[in-house]
Each structure stands twice: as structure tokens, then as C-alpha cells.
Amino acid sequence: MDSYTAPHVLWRPDAAFREKSRMTQFAHWLEKRTHLHFPDYDTLWQFSINEPAAFWRALVDFFEVAISGDPKTAMVPGPEGILGTQWFPETRLSYAHHIFRNANPDHPALLFSGEEQHMASLSWAELEQSVGALAQWLRNQGVGVGDRVAGYVSNTPHAVIAFLAANSLGAIWSSCSPDFGTASVVERFQQIAPKVLFAADGYRYNGRLFDRSEEIREIAAAMPGLSSLVVIPVQQTSQLPVLEEVGVVFWEQAIEEPAPLSFTEVPFAHPIWILFSSGTTGKPKAIMHSTGGILLEHLKALALHQDCHRGERFFWYSTTGWMMWNYLVGALLVGGVPVLYDGSAGSPDLGVLWRMAQEAAVQHFGGGAAFYIACMKAAQSIIPEGGFPALRSIGSTGSPLPAEAFEWIYAAIKPDVWLISLSGGTDVCSGFVGGSPWLPVHAGEIQCRMLGCELEAFGENGEPIREDLGEMVILKAMPSMPVGFWNDSENERYRSSYFEMYPGIWRHGDWVRITDRGTVIIYGRSDATLNRGGVRIGTAEVYSGVETLPEVKDSLALSLELPGGAYFMPLFVVLAEGVVFDEKLKTSISRNLRSRYSPRHVPDEIFEVKAIPYTISGKKMEAPIKRILLGAQPAQVASPDAMRNPESLQFFVDFFQNYMVALLSKEK
């Protein structure tokens, strides 16, 4: 790896900023509790990883978590290191209860806008009334502890209300965006068999209204054990589908009967939701997170690392199919006001979210790195006059944010803003590395490893390294790590997803460098998962969408990190005999991927190839080919003796020289 030169500092917190931060409040409180001294962030971080039980128990007390039972036993180590660790096993609590503890008339509960939706607000009284009524309706449908409730919903208050209503009953939530195709949704929700499905019959994107009526009917019909469907009408001509053995109502019918809101406490480890993250083979992983683990992690992350204060407006551009939506809703835990936006970040232009942030007086603005890169490259001015006097922080995640984008944010958005680059994942529904209000911001770097997260970069010998590229690993358990995958009772898929390379140690699949200053640089995925605008997509979905076409015999999809922070997703296809590779076929492939799954599944370019490289055991060689296309020597990444068809490598060696060299040079 080449040597790394420390970039210049773009921002430093002044004394007032640091002193007013919630991290400082926590550190002072912790000093009194422990009689220790925390003069800098590293000292506080070291305490959090050296004394994990004491640290997480301290968070329970600092945030005055309403918890039943005995919280003294904070942590019971697992038999396989991280795997199987138990947290607060003798306690019960309610996530929704903690949300509504922050109810007050001084500020709204939610702000929301979108394409053809002007900025509006929902008061705490309105939120409580809607959640109470919907919870009672769900209860009347037989929904209770452990039942699954799913949402095929846009990022609107409907999704928040439905989640909180389900959670108040101890039910398990799961959601995805209505831009997902039928096959993709069925592949996810069919695994968990929801009792109730909430579904929007359309969505608006890029100035268009997309009808989802038929998709709703097909999805609902494919769900085993579904008893009720709630249609959220988006179209003026909304009609209820007729389904056998499934009761179907409109949203307004489900919330029309007022009822007092109550909360069902569940064990700390009881699943709060199921998020889906695709691996490279098989169905999407149905990841279960614990109620208590998410509660503590989001309190820590949003209060201490994002410094979100009571009444502050917290925005993150997301759909309900990305874990950042769950993170956004978590702002309610710390007294913040989630700001929802439904629609395209580029319609009518890339300034739409910035104008929304100005109008809503957003204090914390978040989005994917790809969004900021696009804004930086925009030819026209997209920043509204008057600036952002309320804005305190800008967050970026989803993929690495290059130094040039850091510089652009400080030059174009606000020179004294706190830029928080963070990285984590669906796997923990939070960040492993992120921001600290005590530390400076260096161009292109993440400020720190987050509290309670013992993250290291492992070299080739499986030992921690500094100032060099290594595998990102987590050495100790965190409460928001999955309690398991759905229908994976022996933890076989969970174990194979994170613990095969280093038994007992979490291997995340990112390339990372930890500097001597404690900052972190993420270099992208070390595995074959596709990164599309910050959302991970399994290659299995792409292959399913492509290889169902009779014209295509085989395919290979890759996600390549380019120097400028962008990603390039090529798709290589082997065609059936006699098929002509032309624009008509390319269009057909793209259209099939878009309709079956989502726009994110559509590749940037499609290329014909004679054969896909396979191992002797019959696995597509995604990771080795990815490395070849980024400049690695074939002999370093692929052994011909371990291949079924070693002659197939030559195409990709030539492709690197004939195509990738120019593309990589252009991005620089």
C-alpha cells in the first residue's frame, strides 16, 4: 500500500461547541460516577471498549432508560466470542415508550415534504392519536408479541406511525420501498410471513407517479399467513384489491377509531425489526436486531456522536428500505425532530434537498456520499441564497466520501459546519465509525471509532495494523449486533456471514485504514456485495433478474470503487447461442432488472463475454475479477489450478487494459 499523508484540518470544534455537546455532558457525568478523568476522546473510547459492561450500563443510567427487571447483569459473553453474547438478559422494555417520553407541545414530532408535498408537520398529539388508533386496529386483527408487520411504504408519516403502532404491541417491523419490484419484495417478506402488510399503491419519483396497484396484489397474494392488507392511497383513483382470505382496508379506515396508546414491554433481546441485507449468494439475509440493543445504540449514536439535542431538526435522505430510515426515526429517542422527504434528490434539480433544509431550518442534514459527489459535479448553482444559519452538522454515509467532496462542502455549503462521515451498516443499523464533537475534521477521513466499538484493521497475518490497508474487524460484541437471522436457528448463516475468516471476531467486509491519529479511512467493500448509492445489493438478485431472460446463459456483476468516490457497476453476460448482442438486448436486460427489483439493480454498462470465471467448486469468481479490474495481477488473485475454466480470465485482463485504465484515469 502506498504511504499516506495526513490531510489538512477543515474544522475544529471551539470551546463553546465542545462544552455544549451531549458527549461532554456524558463525560462529566461519567467522571462523577467512575472517579476517572476523560480529558480527550481516546481516553473515553478506551474506557468504552475496555469496560464494555460498565459502559453500556452507564448509558442506561445516563439516558434514564425505563427498564424493568434487574439491569445489573449488563453483559454475558457468548460461547464463541461475539456470537451469542447476551445483553441485560433479566430486563424488559418498550422502544415506542421511549419515543413518546419525549412528547411535548414545544415542537412538532415530525416534519415532512416531498414531490408535490409542501412542508408540513405532525404534532405529538396527532402522532399519539394516530399510533394509538392504529395499534388498537392491529390488536383487533390479532397482532401481538412476535408477530411480523411489514411495510411496502414510502418515507412518509404513514411508515413511522405503522412502525410505532406495531412496536407498541411487541410486534416485529420490516419495510422496503415501493420502488422495489414484486420479486424482490416477495423474496424478502415471504421469509418472515407478516400477519399485516401496509402498502402504498403508488409513489412519486422524478416528477412521475408510479402505479403499484398490481404489485400490491401480487405481493399480498404471495404472503403465507397474511390476514390483513392496509392500502395507503397515493393515486386519486385508488381502489382496494380483492384477495382471498385477506381483509383489505384503506389507511383512514384503520385509524378512524380513537384509542388510548399503551406499551407492551418485551425482553431486551426481543427483535424490534428485521432488516434485509443481501449476500453474494442465496436469498437476502433477514437480520433481526434486538429492541434493547437498538435503543441503546441509537441513544448513543444520535445523542453523543451526532450531538442531536431536544427540538433540533434531524434530516437524512433515505427510503424505508435502507437502515438510515430506521436511524432517522431514532432521532425521536433523543428528542429530535425527524424531517422526512419522499421523492428524488434530483428532481427538479439537485438543489431540492438544500432548499428543503433551508425551509425547515434543519440543524442536522444527512445523505449518501454519492449525493454530495453529484452536487459537487453539478454544472449549475444548486445552493439557495441566504445559506443555512440553523445548520450545525452534515452527515455522509453509504460509501466513502472523497477528500474533494469534503472540501466542496466547506466551500459551497457552510465554512463552519461539522462534517460527520460515518460508516457502519444494515448489520448493526448504526455506525462503527463516525463523528465526535471533540475532534477536528480532516479532509477525506472519518473522525473516530465510535464509543463501544473495538474496531481494528487486520493485516494479512490477522493482527492489528496502523497506517496501512486492512480488513475491518470488530473484536468485541455490541448490543446492536444481530440477535440472529430469521429462520437460522443454528446461526449457520449468521456465522458464515461474519465469523468464517476470523473465528469469534466480526469481519465486516470493508477495506479500512486506521491512522496514528485515530482517524479512519474506508476504501470500499472487500467482498463482492454491490454498492449502489450506499445501499448494498446482493449479486444473487441481479443474476436472478438477468438469467431469467432466455437470451442470457450466465452473468457476472461487480461494484468497482473509483478514485473520485464514485462506483462503477458493470454487468458481463454470456449469451445463448444465436443471440445478437445489441442495444435492444441491453434495454431488455435493464428493464427486467428495474421491474423485478429496483432501479438500483440496473448496471451502469453491459458487456458481452464468452465465459464467466468459476472455481472448481462452481462459484463465480466475483472478488478476484473485481481485483483484476482494479489493477491487480491475475497471478496474485486467482490460481488456474483452482479454476474450472482458467482461460476465461484473459478477457478480464484485456478488459482492464482496454477499458478500465482509461476510466480510472478519467475519475482521478
XYZ file of C-alpha atoms in Angstrom:
668
model
C 0.000 0.000 0.000
C 1.303 3.487 -0.778
C 2.243 5.854 2.041
C -0.466 8.081 3.414
C -0.028 11.795 4.037
C -2.276 13.387 6.649
C -4.675 15.885 5.029
C -5.236 19.353 6.389
C -7.860 20.160 9.014
C -11.116 21.631 7.682
C -12.874 22.238 11.005
C -12.148 22.263 14.725
C -14.737 22.497 17.490
C -14.322 25.636 19.541
C -14.538 25.544 23.316
C -18.222 26.513 23.366
C -19.195 23.870 20.801
C -17.395 21.165 22.731
C -18.719 22.235 26.116
C -22.350 22.330 24.945
C -22.141 18.895 23.348
C -24.004 15.921 24.767
C -20.756 13.960 24.705
C -19.287 16.451 27.177
C -22.373 16.136 29.366
C -21.967 12.356 29.350
C -18.215 12.521 30.060
C -18.716 14.841 33.073
C -21.481 12.573 34.378
C -19.271 9.503 33.866
C -16.344 11.128 35.671
C -18.504 11.594 38.760
C -19.755 8.017 38.507
C -16.373 6.335 37.996
C -13.963 8.876 39.581
C -11.968 8.647 36.346
C -10.853 11.504 34.113
C -11.664 11.762 30.393
C -9.605 14.658 29.020
C -9.829 13.537 25.382
C -11.828 11.301 23.110
C -9.310 8.453 23.033
C -9.461 8.103 26.821
C -13.252 7.924 26.716
C -13.163 5.419 23.848
C -10.631 3.231 25.640
C -12.907 3.072 28.689
C -15.859 2.112 26.492
C -14.047 -0.866 24.930
C -12.042 -1.982 27.976
C -15.094 -1.969 30.250
C -17.975 -2.777 27.894
C -20.415 -3.928 30.591
C -19.769 -0.792 32.659
C -20.006 1.465 29.603
C -23.335 0.153 28.298
C -24.803 0.046 31.798
C -23.712 3.677 32.223
C -25.683 4.595 29.095
C -28.800 3.007 30.601
C -28.436 5.238 33.654
C -27.323 8.413 31.850
C -30.281 8.330 29.459
C -32.612 7.179 32.262
C -33.806 4.237 30.200
C -37.128 2.958 31.522
C -36.215 -0.670 32.046
C -37.990 -3.333 34.085
C -36.133 -6.066 35.918
C -32.526 -6.152 37.100
C -30.066 -4.241 34.849
C -27.012 -5.123 36.958
C -26.082 -8.023 34.666
C -25.296 -5.967 31.609
C -23.350 -8.491 29.560
C -22.971 -12.266 29.416
C -20.171 -13.228 26.976
C -21.066 -15.699 24.238
C -19.557 -19.160 23.884
C -17.974 -18.175 20.540
C -16.664 -14.731 21.346
C -19.045 -12.154 19.915
C -21.596 -14.689 18.729
C -24.140 -15.470 21.421
C -23.304 -12.584 23.762
C -26.332 -11.644 25.849
C -27.139 -8.098 26.950
C -29.242 -7.231 30.004
C -30.840 -10.706 29.995
C -33.005 -10.016 33.049
C -34.748 -6.892 31.753
C -37.747 -5.808 29.671
C -38.562 -2.526 27.953
C -40.502 -0.806 25.144
C -38.887 1.177 22.335
C -42.088 3.052 21.475
C -42.488 4.039 25.130
C -39.123 5.794 24.981
C -40.201 7.655 21.859
C -43.306 9.054 23.493
C -41.485 10.052 26.683
C -40.240 12.989 24.583
C -43.734 14.191 23.663
C -44.208 17.919 24.256
C -46.107 20.841 22.716
C -42.993 22.975 22.157
C -42.033 21.439 18.818
C -43.555 19.058 16.270
C -42.986 15.330 16.356
C -42.299 15.132 12.597
C -41.747 17.402 9.622
C -42.317 16.025 6.147
C -42.337 17.048 2.497
C -41.767 15.544 -0.925
C -42.511 15.815 -4.593
C -45.887 17.618 -4.800
C -45.946 17.717 -0.973
C -45.263 21.068 0.673
C -43.567 21.141 4.063
C -45.982 20.039 6.772
C -45.783 18.938 10.372
C -47.294 16.356 12.686
C -47.718 17.317 16.317
C -47.031 14.949 19.172
C -50.742 14.881 19.954
C -51.541 13.906 16.345
C -48.815 11.264 16.338
C -50.043 9.747 19.587
C -53.653 9.734 18.386
C -52.753 8.011 15.100
C -50.427 5.459 16.695
C -52.972 4.666 19.419
C -55.783 4.152 16.924
C -53.673 2.042 14.588
C -52.308 -0.062 17.449
C -55.863 -0.849 18.512
C -56.785 -1.787 14.953
C -53.765 -4.093 14.772
C -54.716 -5.603 18.107
C -58.196 -6.297 16.716
C -56.550 -8.168 13.824
C -54.839 -10.427 16.337
C -51.396 -8.822 16.164
C -49.328 -9.345 19.287
C -45.825 -10.010 20.590
C -43.591 -11.605 17.969
C -45.961 -11.202 15.010
C -44.467 -9.598 11.934
C -45.878 -6.413 10.432
C -44.452 -5.337 7.085
C -44.475 -2.094 5.134
C -44.193 -1.593 1.373
C -44.162 2.109 2.026
C -42.606 5.447 1.152
C -40.777 7.742 3.543
C -43.899 9.465 4.865
C -45.522 9.715 8.317
C -47.563 6.602 7.463
C -44.411 4.481 7.780
C -43.433 5.989 11.143
C -46.964 5.600 12.527
C -47.243 1.993 11.346
C -43.856 1.079 12.825
C -44.607 2.679 16.206
C -48.061 1.085 16.368
C -46.613 -2.360 15.672
C -43.773 -1.816 18.118
C -46.098 -0.694 20.890
C -47.656 -4.188 20.734
C -44.328 -6.030 20.731
C -44.696 -6.937 17.044
C -41.679 -7.089 14.712
C -41.458 -4.498 11.930
C -39.933 -4.803 8.458
C -40.142 -2.437 5.499
C -38.972 -1.755 1.987
C -39.522 0.973 -0.559
C -42.297 0.763 -3.188
C -39.742 1.183 -5.960
C -38.758 -2.444 -5.292
C -40.183 -4.888 -7.824
C -42.512 -7.717 -6.887
C -39.873 -10.452 -6.952
C -37.557 -8.516 -4.653
C -40.291 -7.802 -2.102
C -41.653 -11.341 -2.126
C -38.141 -12.717 -1.698
C -37.852 -10.671 1.495
C -41.269 -10.694 3.107
C -42.086 -14.274 2.219
C -39.293 -15.349 4.555
C -40.862 -13.679 7.581
C -44.583 -14.268 6.836
C -46.102 -10.975 8.045
C -49.568 -11.046 9.559
C -50.326 -7.497 8.331
C -48.959 -5.645 5.300
C -49.081 -1.861 4.856
C -48.654 -0.897 1.206
C -48.643 2.345 -0.773
C -50.461 1.936 -4.088
C -48.048 4.299 -5.811
C -45.064 6.563 -5.363
C -43.723 9.751 -6.909
C -40.197 9.973 -8.249
C -38.546 12.313 -10.742
C -41.824 14.069 -11.399
C -43.729 10.893 -12.248
C -46.404 8.924 -10.431
C -45.782 5.179 -10.490
C -48.754 2.853 -10.081
C -48.126 -0.014 -7.634
C -51.652 -1.438 -7.506
C -50.825 -4.660 -9.320
C -47.597 -5.129 -7.357
C -49.546 -4.848 -4.086
C -51.981 -7.521 -5.200
C -49.191 -9.871 -6.302
C -47.156 -9.333 -3.136
C -50.105 -9.833 -0.809
C -51.200 -12.963 -2.663
C -47.710 -14.443 -2.232
C -47.530 -13.895 1.534
C -48.176 -17.038 3.617
C -50.410 -16.348 6.610
C -51.245 -12.751 5.686
C -54.528 -11.793 7.339
C -54.810 -8.061 6.601
C -53.682 -5.550 3.983
C -53.791 -1.795 4.622
C -53.618 0.258 1.429
C -52.115 3.740 1.677
C -53.737 5.606 -1.227
C -51.364 7.736 -3.259
C -53.290 7.788 -6.524
C -56.550 9.642 -6.978
C -58.117 6.527 -8.470
C -57.102 4.226 -5.606
C -59.085 1.013 -5.353
C -58.895 -1.877 -2.920
C -57.706 -5.180 -4.373
C -59.840 -8.270 -3.841
C -57.860 -11.030 -2.125
C -58.951 -14.398 -0.824
C -58.760 -14.826 2.959
C -57.189 -11.371 3.395
C -59.058 -8.405 4.822
C -58.331 -5.229 2.874
C -58.886 -1.661 4.109
C -57.706 1.854 3.345
C -55.367 3.629 5.776
C -58.031 6.040 7.034
C -60.269 3.129 7.990
C -57.505 1.616 10.119
C -57.006 4.803 12.160
C -60.583 6.097 12.395
C -61.419 4.696 15.862
C -59.605 6.600 18.662
C -57.949 4.501 21.346
C -55.527 5.254 24.182
C -51.912 4.369 23.472
C -50.317 1.718 25.671
C -46.994 -0.121 25.526
C -46.093 -3.783 25.770
C -42.685 -4.415 27.307
C -40.576 -7.162 25.725
C -37.276 -8.814 26.717
C -34.155 -6.803 25.891
C -33.212 -9.280 23.119
C -36.690 -9.408 21.557
C -36.474 -8.420 17.844
C -37.504 -4.853 17.131
C -37.339 -5.229 13.341
C -35.989 -7.347 10.529
C -33.730 -5.625 8.023
C -32.604 -7.261 4.813
C -29.043 -7.250 3.576
C -28.092 -9.305 0.561
C -25.063 -11.516 0.465
C -23.416 -12.733 -2.724
C -25.490 -15.919 -2.938
C -28.942 -17.020 -1.885
C -31.877 -15.044 -0.570
C -31.420 -11.677 1.198
C -30.353 -12.098 4.816
C -33.211 -11.404 7.240
C -31.333 -9.667 10.065
C -33.015 -9.433 13.463
C -31.938 -6.603 15.775
C -32.842 -6.517 19.438
C -35.185 -3.936 20.934
C -32.810 -3.031 23.748
C -29.694 -3.127 21.610
C -31.098 -0.701 19.054
C -32.466 1.541 21.797
C -29.046 1.886 23.463
C -27.101 2.128 20.208
C -29.307 4.856 18.768
C -29.308 6.818 22.016
C -25.512 6.680 21.975
C -25.076 7.378 18.256
C -27.637 10.156 17.846
C -27.018 11.952 21.129
C -23.267 11.565 21.576
C -21.900 11.150 18.035
C -24.431 13.263 16.105
C -24.989 15.686 19.015
C -28.716 15.907 18.302
C -30.392 17.989 21.018
C -34.026 18.189 22.039
C -36.093 20.048 19.458
C -33.421 20.008 16.738
C -34.473 19.061 13.210
C -32.670 15.911 12.019
C -32.815 15.013 8.317
C -31.381 12.065 6.424
C -32.263 11.354 2.817
C -33.387 7.732 2.754
C -36.059 5.306 1.692
C -37.739 2.856 4.055
C -35.620 0.065 2.558
C -32.331 1.479 3.907
C -31.263 1.242 7.554
C -30.774 5.020 7.588
C -34.580 5.332 7.697
C -34.574 3.422 10.991
C -31.707 5.631 12.165
C -33.654 8.748 11.152
C -36.702 7.634 13.165
C -34.321 7.074 16.090
C -33.903 10.854 16.372
C -37.221 10.754 18.238
C -35.450 8.849 21.033
C -33.222 11.808 21.857
C -35.929 14.462 21.498
C -35.022 15.397 17.941
C -37.491 16.106 15.135
C -37.097 13.739 12.162
C -37.508 15.526 8.838
C -38.861 13.172 6.170
C -38.549 13.646 2.424
C -40.269 11.429 -0.133
C -39.056 11.616 -3.697
C -35.979 12.080 -5.826
C -32.959 14.027 -4.599
C -32.513 15.296 -8.147
C -35.975 16.438 -9.168
C -36.446 19.073 -10.399
C -32.709 19.565 -9.714
C -30.042 18.699 -7.152
C -30.937 21.762 -5.095
C -34.284 20.387 -3.921
C -32.989 18.914 -0.652
C -30.924 22.000 0.114
C -33.962 24.221 -0.368
C -35.955 21.885 1.853
C -33.242 22.065 4.538
C -33.298 25.837 4.435
C -37.097 25.985 4.633
C -37.255 23.520 7.537
C -34.338 25.160 9.396
C -32.621 21.774 9.602
C -29.843 21.546 12.187
C -28.537 18.136 11.067
C -28.520 17.254 7.354
C -27.587 13.767 6.133
C -27.301 11.954 2.843
C -25.311 9.416 0.883
C -21.817 10.194 -0.312
C -22.975 9.775 -3.913
C -25.409 12.676 -3.419
C -22.670 15.069 -2.304
C -20.419 13.970 -5.152
C -23.234 14.639 -7.632
C -23.821 18.073 -6.095
C -20.125 18.838 -6.354
C -20.139 17.922 -10.041
C -23.327 19.858 -10.841
C -22.774 22.476 -13.520
C -25.358 24.935 -12.197
C -25.636 26.562 -8.785
C -27.833 24.426 -6.544
C -27.367 26.147 -3.186
C -30.151 28.605 -2.253
C -29.327 32.195 -1.361
C -29.310 33.005 2.322
C -27.314 29.975 3.380
C -28.117 27.713 6.304
C -27.981 29.666 9.570
C -29.511 26.784 11.557
C -27.291 24.048 10.127
C -24.866 22.526 12.665
C -23.804 19.255 11.064
C -23.729 17.490 7.705
C -23.652 13.704 7.709
C -22.443 11.398 4.957
C -22.597 7.622 4.680
C -23.273 4.779 2.277
C -19.870 4.831 0.595
C -16.540 6.601 1.173
C -16.670 10.394 0.804
C -13.563 11.609 -1.060
C -11.471 14.500 0.185
C -12.622 16.659 -2.736
C -16.233 16.359 -1.556
C -15.190 17.329 1.985
C -13.574 20.444 0.524
C -16.644 21.234 -1.573
C -18.999 21.028 1.416
C -16.929 23.558 3.360
C -16.557 25.853 0.355
C -20.107 25.660 -1.016
C -22.411 24.816 1.906
C -21.079 26.296 5.122
C -17.494 27.017 6.233
C -18.085 26.328 9.940
C -20.271 23.233 9.690
C -19.324 19.969 11.409
C -18.967 17.302 8.704
C -19.673 13.812 10.057
C -18.645 10.985 7.771
C -19.820 7.664 9.210
C -19.727 4.040 8.198
C -21.494 1.011 9.593
C -24.246 -0.939 8.004
C -27.530 -2.728 7.985
C -25.791 -5.401 10.046
C -25.841 -3.177 13.169
C -28.282 -0.493 11.980
C -25.787 2.151 13.030
C -22.182 3.187 12.564
C -18.944 1.581 13.627
C -17.009 4.755 12.889
C -18.322 8.298 12.845
C -18.203 11.743 14.378
C -17.106 13.269 17.642
C -17.841 16.872 18.686
C -14.446 16.880 20.426
C -12.296 16.164 17.361
C -11.199 18.022 14.226
C -12.339 17.096 10.724
C -9.621 16.097 8.258
C -10.413 16.039 4.541
C -11.342 12.533 3.431
C -11.200 10.980 6.911
C -13.734 9.739 9.436
C -13.125 11.323 12.824
C -13.104 8.278 15.099
C -14.126 4.777 16.024
C -17.429 5.138 17.850
C -17.791 4.514 21.562
C -18.236 0.876 22.482
C -16.879 -0.323 19.135
C -13.473 -2.004 19.271
C -12.690 -1.787 15.576
C -9.318 -2.713 14.116
C -7.673 -3.129 10.725
C -6.243 -6.629 10.363
C -3.222 -7.270 8.186
C -2.504 -10.447 6.255
C -1.425 -12.249 9.440
C -4.639 -11.433 11.301
C -3.097 -8.829 13.601
C -3.992 -5.147 14.123
C -2.089 -2.746 11.892
C -1.838 1.043 11.640
C -1.304 3.373 8.710
C -1.974 0.601 6.200
C -4.902 -1.021 4.462
C -6.511 -3.944 6.282
C -9.694 -5.928 6.803
C -12.171 -4.126 9.059
C -12.885 -6.281 12.105
C -14.767 -5.795 15.379
C -13.153 -7.538 18.334
C -15.926 -7.291 20.920
C -19.699 -7.571 20.907
C -22.006 -4.577 20.591
C -25.665 -4.653 21.715
C -26.960 -3.746 18.248
C -25.266 -6.667 16.539
C -27.916 -9.087 15.272
C -29.570 -11.459 17.684
C -29.673 -13.732 14.663
C -31.125 -14.168 11.190
C -34.736 -15.194 10.708
C -35.097 -18.957 10.176
C -31.429 -19.518 11.036
C -31.896 -21.301 14.364
C -28.385 -22.810 14.423
C -26.792 -19.487 13.399
C -25.167 -21.135 10.394
C -25.804 -18.251 8.005
C -25.034 -15.657 10.699
C -21.744 -17.395 11.473
C -20.767 -17.705 7.811
C -21.602 -14.045 7.144
C -19.211 -12.540 9.697
C -17.090 -15.107 11.534
C -15.627 -17.517 8.965
C -12.403 -15.625 8.294
C -11.602 -14.915 11.964
C -13.460 -17.263 14.354
C -15.054 -15.293 17.187
C -14.210 -11.956 15.536
C -16.569 -9.945 13.332
C -15.183 -9.405 9.816
C -17.259 -6.730 8.135
C -16.048 -6.859 4.539
C -14.610 -3.343 4.210
C -11.057 -2.228 3.497
C -10.012 0.229 6.209
C -7.007 2.225 7.343
C -6.658 3.485 10.924
C -4.195 6.348 11.230
C -1.876 7.053 14.137
C -4.169 9.997 14.944
C -7.128 7.626 15.419
C -8.953 8.717 12.281
C -10.354 6.156 9.857
C -10.474 5.868 6.067
C -12.823 3.388 4.379
C -11.750 2.184 0.941
C -14.844 0.258 -0.038
C -16.058 -3.320 0.081
C -13.587 -6.163 0.303
C -16.228 -8.698 -0.668
C -18.469 -8.992 -3.715
C -21.510 -7.132 -2.400
C -22.696 -4.437 -4.794
C -22.804 -0.858 -3.509
C -25.474 1.253 -5.206
C -25.791 4.735 -3.735
C -24.947 3.427 -0.286
C -27.403 0.532 -0.455
C -25.893 -2.932 -0.579
C -27.338 -5.279 -3.136
C -26.572 -8.962 -3.420
C -25.349 -10.211 -6.754
C -27.809 -13.096 -6.439
C -30.673 -10.676 -7.110
C -29.019 -9.321 -10.235
C -28.309 -12.812 -11.511
C -31.888 -13.812 -10.863
C -33.164 -10.837 -12.837
C -30.745 -11.298 -15.732
C -30.622 -15.030 -16.112
C -34.395 -15.422 -16.227
C -34.156 -13.965 -19.727
C -33.873 -16.727 -22.333
C -31.250 -14.743 -24.223
C -28.770 -14.834 -21.288
C -26.948 -18.007 -20.229
C -24.751 -16.589 -17.480
C -23.671 -13.292 -15.941
C -21.266 -11.564 -13.576
C -21.996 -8.307 -11.722
C -19.367 -6.230 -9.923
C -19.163 -2.968 -7.993
C -15.885 -1.143 -8.579
C -14.726 1.740 -6.379
C -13.303 4.575 -8.471
C -10.718 7.094 -7.185
C -13.133 10.033 -7.133
C -15.500 8.346 -4.707
C -17.903 7.080 -7.349
C -18.849 3.468 -8.081
C -18.988 1.690 -11.418
C -21.219 -1.374 -11.822
C -20.527 -3.360 -14.989
C -22.537 -6.428 -15.917
C -20.938 -9.145 -18.037
C -23.263 -11.533 -19.848
C -22.824 -14.833 -21.675
C -25.486 -15.073 -24.382
C -27.434 -18.056 -25.587
C -26.434 -19.479 -28.958
C -27.511 -17.353 -31.878
C -28.446 -14.282 -29.789
C -27.158 -10.931 -31.064
C -25.701 -8.518 -28.518
C -27.240 -5.139 -29.348
C -28.901 -2.117 -27.757
C -32.290 -3.808 -27.834
C -30.973 -6.654 -25.670
C -29.270 -4.229 -23.282
C -32.534 -2.364 -22.866
C -34.398 -5.607 -22.231
C -31.922 -6.635 -19.512
C -32.109 -3.249 -17.814
C -35.905 -3.135 -17.995
C -36.199 -6.617 -16.488
C -33.909 -5.732 -13.568
C -35.784 -2.497 -12.922
C -39.223 -4.110 -12.961
C -38.298 -7.197 -10.940
C -36.178 -5.475 -8.325
C -35.409 -1.750 -8.390
C -33.597 0.966 -10.363
C -30.526 0.320 -8.202
C -30.165 -3.149 -9.708
C -29.631 -1.743 -13.223
C -25.917 -1.811 -14.192
C -24.002 1.180 -15.486
C -22.794 -0.730 -18.546
C -23.386 -4.191 -20.025
C -20.687 -6.160 -21.845
C -20.706 -9.464 -23.689
C -18.226 -12.126 -22.587
C -17.681 -15.707 -23.777
C -17.413 -17.262 -20.306
C -17.693 -16.356 -16.618
C -14.745 -17.498 -14.462
C -15.641 -20.228 -11.965
C -13.829 -22.026 -9.192
C -13.574 -25.797 -9.316
C -16.346 -25.968 -6.740
C -18.623 -23.988 -9.055
C -18.569 -20.488 -7.514
C -18.411 -17.360 -9.625
C -15.111 -15.603 -9.021
C -16.533 -12.160 -8.264
C -13.901 -10.911 -5.813
C -10.864 -11.980 -7.871
C -12.293 -10.461 -11.071
C -13.074 -7.268 -9.200
C -9.455 -7.018 -8.096
C -8.188 -7.678 -11.625
C -10.389 -4.871 -12.966
C -8.932 -2.537 -10.358
C -5.362 -3.354 -11.420
C -4.254 -6.448 -9.511
C -2.105 -9.026 -11.279
C -4.106 -12.184 -12.120
C -1.478 -14.451 -10.556
C -1.962 -12.647 -7.233
C -5.707 -13.189 -7.028
C -6.544 -16.366 -8.954
C -4.859 -19.737 -9.230
C -5.567 -21.572 -12.523
C -5.411 -24.859 -10.626
C -8.398 -23.765 -8.531
C -10.456 -22.800 -11.570
C -12.883 -24.710 -13.721
C -12.098 -22.556 -16.769
C -8.832 -20.621 -16.297
C -8.842 -19.479 -19.932
C -11.805 -17.200 -19.089
C -9.541 -14.838 -17.124
C -7.888 -13.431 -20.233
C -10.958 -11.434 -21.253
C -10.888 -9.545 -17.943
C -7.152 -8.944 -18.119
C -7.683 -7.405 -21.555
C -10.752 -5.517 -20.330
C -8.674 -3.839 -17.647
C -6.168 -2.588 -20.207
C -8.694 -1.639 -22.890
C -11.430 -0.094 -20.729
C -10.660 0.283 -17.028
C -7.327 2.090 -17.323
C -8.990 4.972 -19.160
C -11.958 5.022 -16.769
C -9.760 5.047 -13.666
C -7.595 7.812 -15.117
C -10.668 9.873 -16.015
C -12.079 9.640 -12.472
C -8.797 10.832 -10.972
